[in-house]
Coordinates of C-alpha atoms in Angstrom, one line a residue:
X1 CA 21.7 27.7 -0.1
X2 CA 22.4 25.8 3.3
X3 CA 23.9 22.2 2.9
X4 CA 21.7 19.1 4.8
X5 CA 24.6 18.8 7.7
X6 CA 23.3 15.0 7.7
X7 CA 23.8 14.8 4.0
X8 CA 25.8 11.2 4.0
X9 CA 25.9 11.0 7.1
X10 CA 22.1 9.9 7.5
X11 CA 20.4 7.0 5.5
X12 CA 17.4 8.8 4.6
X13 CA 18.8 10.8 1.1
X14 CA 21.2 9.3 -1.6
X15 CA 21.5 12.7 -3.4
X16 CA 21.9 16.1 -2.2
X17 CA 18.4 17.9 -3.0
X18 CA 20.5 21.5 -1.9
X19 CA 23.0 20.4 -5.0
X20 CA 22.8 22.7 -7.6
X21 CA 22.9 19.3 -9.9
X22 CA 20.1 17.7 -7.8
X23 CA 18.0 17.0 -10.8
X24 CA 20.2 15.6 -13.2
X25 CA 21.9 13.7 -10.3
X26 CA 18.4 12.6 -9.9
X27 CA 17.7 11.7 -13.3
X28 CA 20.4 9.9 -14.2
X29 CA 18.6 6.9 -12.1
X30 CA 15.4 7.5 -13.3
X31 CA 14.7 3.9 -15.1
X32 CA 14.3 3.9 -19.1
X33 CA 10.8 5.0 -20.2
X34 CA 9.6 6.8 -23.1
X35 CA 8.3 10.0 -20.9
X36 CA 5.6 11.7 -22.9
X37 CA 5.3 14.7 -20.9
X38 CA 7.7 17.0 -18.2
X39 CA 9.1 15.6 -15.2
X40 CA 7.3 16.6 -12.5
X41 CA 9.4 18.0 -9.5
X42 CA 8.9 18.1 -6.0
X43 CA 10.3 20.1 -3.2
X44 CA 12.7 20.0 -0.4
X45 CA 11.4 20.6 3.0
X46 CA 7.6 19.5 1.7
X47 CA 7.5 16.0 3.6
X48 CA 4.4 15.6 6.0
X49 CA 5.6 12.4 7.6
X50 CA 9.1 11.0 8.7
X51 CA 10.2 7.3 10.1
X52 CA 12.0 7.6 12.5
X53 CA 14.1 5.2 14.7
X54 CA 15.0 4.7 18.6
X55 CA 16.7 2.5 21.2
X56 CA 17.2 3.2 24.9
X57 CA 20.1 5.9 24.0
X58 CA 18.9 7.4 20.9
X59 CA 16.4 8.9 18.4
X60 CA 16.7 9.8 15.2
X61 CA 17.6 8.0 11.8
X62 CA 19.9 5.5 10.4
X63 CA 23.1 5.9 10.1
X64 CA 24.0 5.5 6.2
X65 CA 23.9 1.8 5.5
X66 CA 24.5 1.1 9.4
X67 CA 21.6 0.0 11.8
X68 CA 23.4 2.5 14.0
X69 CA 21.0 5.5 15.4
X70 CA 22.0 9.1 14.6
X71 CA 20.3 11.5 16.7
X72 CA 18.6 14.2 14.7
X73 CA 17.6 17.6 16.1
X74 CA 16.3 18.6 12.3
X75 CA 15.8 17.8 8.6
X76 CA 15.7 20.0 6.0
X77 CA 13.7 17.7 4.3
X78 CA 10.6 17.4 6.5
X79 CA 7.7 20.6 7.3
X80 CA 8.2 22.8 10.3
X81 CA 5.5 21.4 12.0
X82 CA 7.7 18.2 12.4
X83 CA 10.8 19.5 13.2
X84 CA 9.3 21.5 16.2
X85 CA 8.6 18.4 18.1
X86 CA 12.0 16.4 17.4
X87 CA 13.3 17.9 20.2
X88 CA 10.7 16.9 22.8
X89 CA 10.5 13.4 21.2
X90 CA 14.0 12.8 21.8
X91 CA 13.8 13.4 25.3
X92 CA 11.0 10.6 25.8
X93 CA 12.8 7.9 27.8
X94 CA 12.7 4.9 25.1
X95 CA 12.4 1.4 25.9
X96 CA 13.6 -0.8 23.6
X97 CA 13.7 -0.5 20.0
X98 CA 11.5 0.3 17.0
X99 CA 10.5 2.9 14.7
X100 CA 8.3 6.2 14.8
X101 CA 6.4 7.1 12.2
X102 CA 4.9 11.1 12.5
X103 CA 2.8 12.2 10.3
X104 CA 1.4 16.1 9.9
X105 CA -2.5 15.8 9.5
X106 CA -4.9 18.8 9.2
X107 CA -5.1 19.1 12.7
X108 CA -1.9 17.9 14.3
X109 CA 0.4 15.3 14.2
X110 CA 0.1 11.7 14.5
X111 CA 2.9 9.6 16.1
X112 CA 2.8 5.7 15.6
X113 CA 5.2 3.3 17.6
X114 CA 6.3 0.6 16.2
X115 CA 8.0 -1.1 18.8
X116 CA 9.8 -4.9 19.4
X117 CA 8.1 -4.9 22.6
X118 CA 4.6 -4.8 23.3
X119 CA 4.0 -2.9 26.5
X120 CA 5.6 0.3 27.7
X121 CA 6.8 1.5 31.6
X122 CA 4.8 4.2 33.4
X123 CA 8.0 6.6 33.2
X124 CA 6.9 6.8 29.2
X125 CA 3.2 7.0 29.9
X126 CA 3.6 9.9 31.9
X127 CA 6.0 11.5 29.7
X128 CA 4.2 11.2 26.8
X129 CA 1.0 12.6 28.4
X130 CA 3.8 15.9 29.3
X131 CA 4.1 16.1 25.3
X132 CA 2.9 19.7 23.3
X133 CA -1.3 19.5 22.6
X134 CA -0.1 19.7 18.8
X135 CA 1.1 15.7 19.2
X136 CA -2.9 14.9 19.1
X137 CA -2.4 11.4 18.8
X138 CA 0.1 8.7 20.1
X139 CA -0.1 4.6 19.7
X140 CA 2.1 2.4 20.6
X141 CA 2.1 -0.9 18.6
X142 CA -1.5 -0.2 17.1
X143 CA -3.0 0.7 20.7
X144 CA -3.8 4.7 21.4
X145 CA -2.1 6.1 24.5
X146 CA -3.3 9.5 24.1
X147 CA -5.7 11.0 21.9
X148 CA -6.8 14.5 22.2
X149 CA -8.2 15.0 18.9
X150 CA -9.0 12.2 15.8
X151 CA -6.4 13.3 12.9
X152 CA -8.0 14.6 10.2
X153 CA -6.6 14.1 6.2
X154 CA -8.1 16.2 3.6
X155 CA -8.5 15.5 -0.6
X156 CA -9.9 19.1 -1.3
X157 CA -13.0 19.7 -0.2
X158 CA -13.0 15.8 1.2
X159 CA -11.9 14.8 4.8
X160 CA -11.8 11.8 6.0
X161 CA -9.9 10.0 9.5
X162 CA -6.4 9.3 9.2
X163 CA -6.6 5.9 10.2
X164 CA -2.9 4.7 12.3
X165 CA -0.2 4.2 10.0
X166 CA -3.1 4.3 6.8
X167 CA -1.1 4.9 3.1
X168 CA -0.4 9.1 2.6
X169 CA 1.4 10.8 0.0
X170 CA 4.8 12.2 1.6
X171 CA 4.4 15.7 0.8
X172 CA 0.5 17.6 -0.3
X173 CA 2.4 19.2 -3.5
X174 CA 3.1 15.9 -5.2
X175 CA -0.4 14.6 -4.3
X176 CA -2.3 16.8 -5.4
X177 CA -0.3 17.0 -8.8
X178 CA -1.1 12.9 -9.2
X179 CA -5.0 14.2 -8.3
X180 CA -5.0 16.5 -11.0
X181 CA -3.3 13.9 -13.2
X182 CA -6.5 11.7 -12.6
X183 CA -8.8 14.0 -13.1
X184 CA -7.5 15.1 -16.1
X185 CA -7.4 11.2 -17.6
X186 CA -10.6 10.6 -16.2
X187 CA -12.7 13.3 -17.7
X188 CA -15.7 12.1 -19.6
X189 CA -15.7 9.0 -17.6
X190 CA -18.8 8.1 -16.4
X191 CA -18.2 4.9 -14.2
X192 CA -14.6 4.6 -12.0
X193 CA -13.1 2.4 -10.2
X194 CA -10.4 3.3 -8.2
X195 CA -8.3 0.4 -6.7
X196 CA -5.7 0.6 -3.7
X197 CA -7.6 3.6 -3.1
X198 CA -5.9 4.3 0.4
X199 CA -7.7 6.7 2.2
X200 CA -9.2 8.0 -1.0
X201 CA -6.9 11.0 -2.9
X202 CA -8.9 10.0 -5.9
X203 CA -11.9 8.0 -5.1
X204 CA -13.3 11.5 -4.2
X205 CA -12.3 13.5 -6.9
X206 CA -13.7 11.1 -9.5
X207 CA -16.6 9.9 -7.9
X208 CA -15.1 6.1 -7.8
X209 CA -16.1 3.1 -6.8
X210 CA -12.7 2.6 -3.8
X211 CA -11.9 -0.6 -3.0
X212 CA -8.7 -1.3 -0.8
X213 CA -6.6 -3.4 2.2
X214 CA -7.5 -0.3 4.6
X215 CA -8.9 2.7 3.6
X216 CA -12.6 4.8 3.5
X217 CA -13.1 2.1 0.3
X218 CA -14.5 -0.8 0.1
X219 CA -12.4 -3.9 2.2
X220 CA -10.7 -6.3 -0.3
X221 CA -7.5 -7.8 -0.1
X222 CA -6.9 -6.5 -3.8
X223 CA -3.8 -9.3 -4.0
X224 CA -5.6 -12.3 -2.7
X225 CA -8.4 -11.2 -4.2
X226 CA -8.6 -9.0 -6.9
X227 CA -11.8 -8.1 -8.8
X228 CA -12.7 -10.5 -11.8
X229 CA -12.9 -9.1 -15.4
X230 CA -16.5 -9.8 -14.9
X231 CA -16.5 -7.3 -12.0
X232 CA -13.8 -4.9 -13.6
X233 CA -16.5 -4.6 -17.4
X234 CA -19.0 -2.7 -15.4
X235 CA -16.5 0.2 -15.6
X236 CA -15.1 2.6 -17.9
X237 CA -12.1 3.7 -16.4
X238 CA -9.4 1.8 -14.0
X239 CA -7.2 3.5 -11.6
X240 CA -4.4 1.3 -9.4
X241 CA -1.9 3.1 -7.2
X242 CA -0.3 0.1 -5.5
X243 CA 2.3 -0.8 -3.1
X244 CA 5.8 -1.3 -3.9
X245 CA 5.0 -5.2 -4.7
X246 CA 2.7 -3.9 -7.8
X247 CA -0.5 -5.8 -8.9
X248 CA 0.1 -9.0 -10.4
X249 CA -3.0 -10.7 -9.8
X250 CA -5.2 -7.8 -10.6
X251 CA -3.1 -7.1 -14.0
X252 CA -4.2 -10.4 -14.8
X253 CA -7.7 -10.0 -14.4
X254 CA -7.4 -6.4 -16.1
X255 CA -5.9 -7.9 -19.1
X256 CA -9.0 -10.0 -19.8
X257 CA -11.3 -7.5 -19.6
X258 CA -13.2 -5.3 -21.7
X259 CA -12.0 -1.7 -19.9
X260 CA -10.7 0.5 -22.5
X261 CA -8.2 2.7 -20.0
X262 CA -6.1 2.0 -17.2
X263 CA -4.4 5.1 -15.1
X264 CA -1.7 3.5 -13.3
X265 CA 0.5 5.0 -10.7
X266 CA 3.6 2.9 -9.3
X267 CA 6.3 4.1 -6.6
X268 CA 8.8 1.0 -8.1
X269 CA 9.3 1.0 -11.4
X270 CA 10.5 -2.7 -11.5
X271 CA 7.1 -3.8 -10.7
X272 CA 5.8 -1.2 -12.7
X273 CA 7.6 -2.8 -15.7
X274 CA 6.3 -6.1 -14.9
X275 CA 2.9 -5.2 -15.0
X276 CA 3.2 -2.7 -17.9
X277 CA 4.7 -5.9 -20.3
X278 CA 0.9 -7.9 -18.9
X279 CA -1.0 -4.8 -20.3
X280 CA 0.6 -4.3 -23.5
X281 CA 1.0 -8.4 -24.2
X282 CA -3.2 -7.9 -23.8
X283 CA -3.3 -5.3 -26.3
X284 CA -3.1 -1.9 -24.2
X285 CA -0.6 0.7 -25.2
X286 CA 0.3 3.6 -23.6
X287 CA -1.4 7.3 -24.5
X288 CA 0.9 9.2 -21.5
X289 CA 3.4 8.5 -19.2
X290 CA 5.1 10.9 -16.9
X291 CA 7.6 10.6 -13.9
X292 CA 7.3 12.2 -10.5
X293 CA 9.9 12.9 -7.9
X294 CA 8.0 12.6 -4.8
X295 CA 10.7 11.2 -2.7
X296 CA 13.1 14.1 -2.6
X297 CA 16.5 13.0 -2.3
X298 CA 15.9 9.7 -2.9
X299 CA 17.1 7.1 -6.0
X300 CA 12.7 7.0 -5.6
X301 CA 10.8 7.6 -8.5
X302 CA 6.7 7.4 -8.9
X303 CA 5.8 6.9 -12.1
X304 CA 1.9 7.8 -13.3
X305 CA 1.0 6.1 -16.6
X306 CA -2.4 5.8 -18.9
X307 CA -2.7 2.1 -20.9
X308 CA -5.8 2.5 -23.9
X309 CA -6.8 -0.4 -26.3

């Protein structure tokens, strides 16, 4: 198998996914949790979105613990689809700094500056109108620049807009696995609320109530304010699949309330640890627990859980 030639060189991967000892390189960070069921593995080359990072002279990634730019003409880590337009988005002429995140939608790719200066020069207008009709979308600091087509994400039979720089899965294998994860928790169910719902990988596929920061759910600022017990006892079943910072204040309304199952999902198994010691202090234990390797390469571990009292 071909080695990453970027493989500690770059900052994105701390482990060699090529390595014929990938997984137990992998598991030997995995944090300490009684796992009730198989790891769940995903694979190399799968990702649907990259970050990337420029400056007048380069484009590409992080050097390995350096804010240094490597310039990257392809990762073995990320679809075709991606790695087809590195080459054209390299040649863009820059201005300033910032990062670039590109995502593969349904029905092209979406590329979202994020830059540390607000406007761009007419040299990088016109180039960027010059890029291939796949690039169907490009913003720069929130605003659209070009936008042939409005990307499309799909949950199944569901589609919905991909909203600019809206919460995705890295890679369809590993989110549809977490779907049918759900599903299978949720069966029987007959009222759901999903919370965090992003742009709704399992609000559709339980019929749940979504509410979320940004997303097709409902608008709520779920950590300034999170649904009361009151609100949360008009359902049977809870799903949360926040970001990295957990869900303190709604683990604190979800431990005085009468719901009988929690599904959480976590990509940072500190905070996940934090809020898993609120539910079983309340009298929740956990029925199944599972970990996922989503972040290929990475010392990143999701972690999908089920809490019953």
């Amino acid at each position: 198998m071909n080695k990453c030639p970027f493989f500690n060189i770059c900052g994105g991967c701390d482990f060699d996914f090529t390595d014929e000892n990938y997984k137990q390189q992998k598991l030997s960070v995995l944090p300490h949790i009684d796992i009730t069921d198989s790891v769940i593995w995903g694979e190399f080359g799968q990702r649907r979105r990259a970050d990337f990072a420029f400056d007048d002279k380069h484009f590409g990634f992080y050097k390995k613990q350096s804010k240094d730019i490597i310039d990257i003409s392809k990762c073995m880590n990320i679809v075709p689809e991606i790695n087809d337009i590195i080459p054209y988005l390299s040649k863009l002429p820059w201005c300033g700094t910032g990062s670039v995140l590109v995502t593969l939608c349904e029905n092209g790719i979406d590329v979202s500056v994020s830059a540390d200066i607000p406007f761009f020069n007419t040299e990088l207008k016109n180039a960027i109108e010059k890029l291939p009709n796949n690039i169907i979308r490009f913003c720069w600091n929130g605003k659209i620049i070009r936008n042939y087509i409005t990307p499309i994400i799909n949950f199944d039979d569901n589609t919905v807009e991909y909203t600019i720089n809206a919460f995705l899965q890295p890679t369809k294998q590993t989110e549809k696995a977490l779907r049918d994860l759900v599903i299978k928790h949720c069966i029987n169910a007959k009222r759901v609320v999903d919370l965090f719902c992003g742009l709704g990988n399992f609000t559709f596929a339980t019929k749940a109530t979504g509410y979320d920061i940004v997303g097709n759910g409902i608008k709520r600022d779920l950590f300034k304010k999170p649904l009361t017990a009151k609100q949360l006892n008009n359902f049977d079943v809870i799903i949360m699949d926040p970001p990295r910072g957990g869900a303190l204040a709604q683990t604190k309304e979800i431990t005085k309330s009468n719901v009988k199952r929690i599904i959480y999902v976590s990509c940072n198994p500190n905070t996940f640890l934090r809020d898993k010691n609120l539910l079983c202090n309340a009298g929740y234990k956990i029925t199944y627990i599972t970990a996922v390797d989503q972040f290929v390469g990475s010392v990143h571990w999701e972690i999908f859980s089920v809490f019953e009292k």
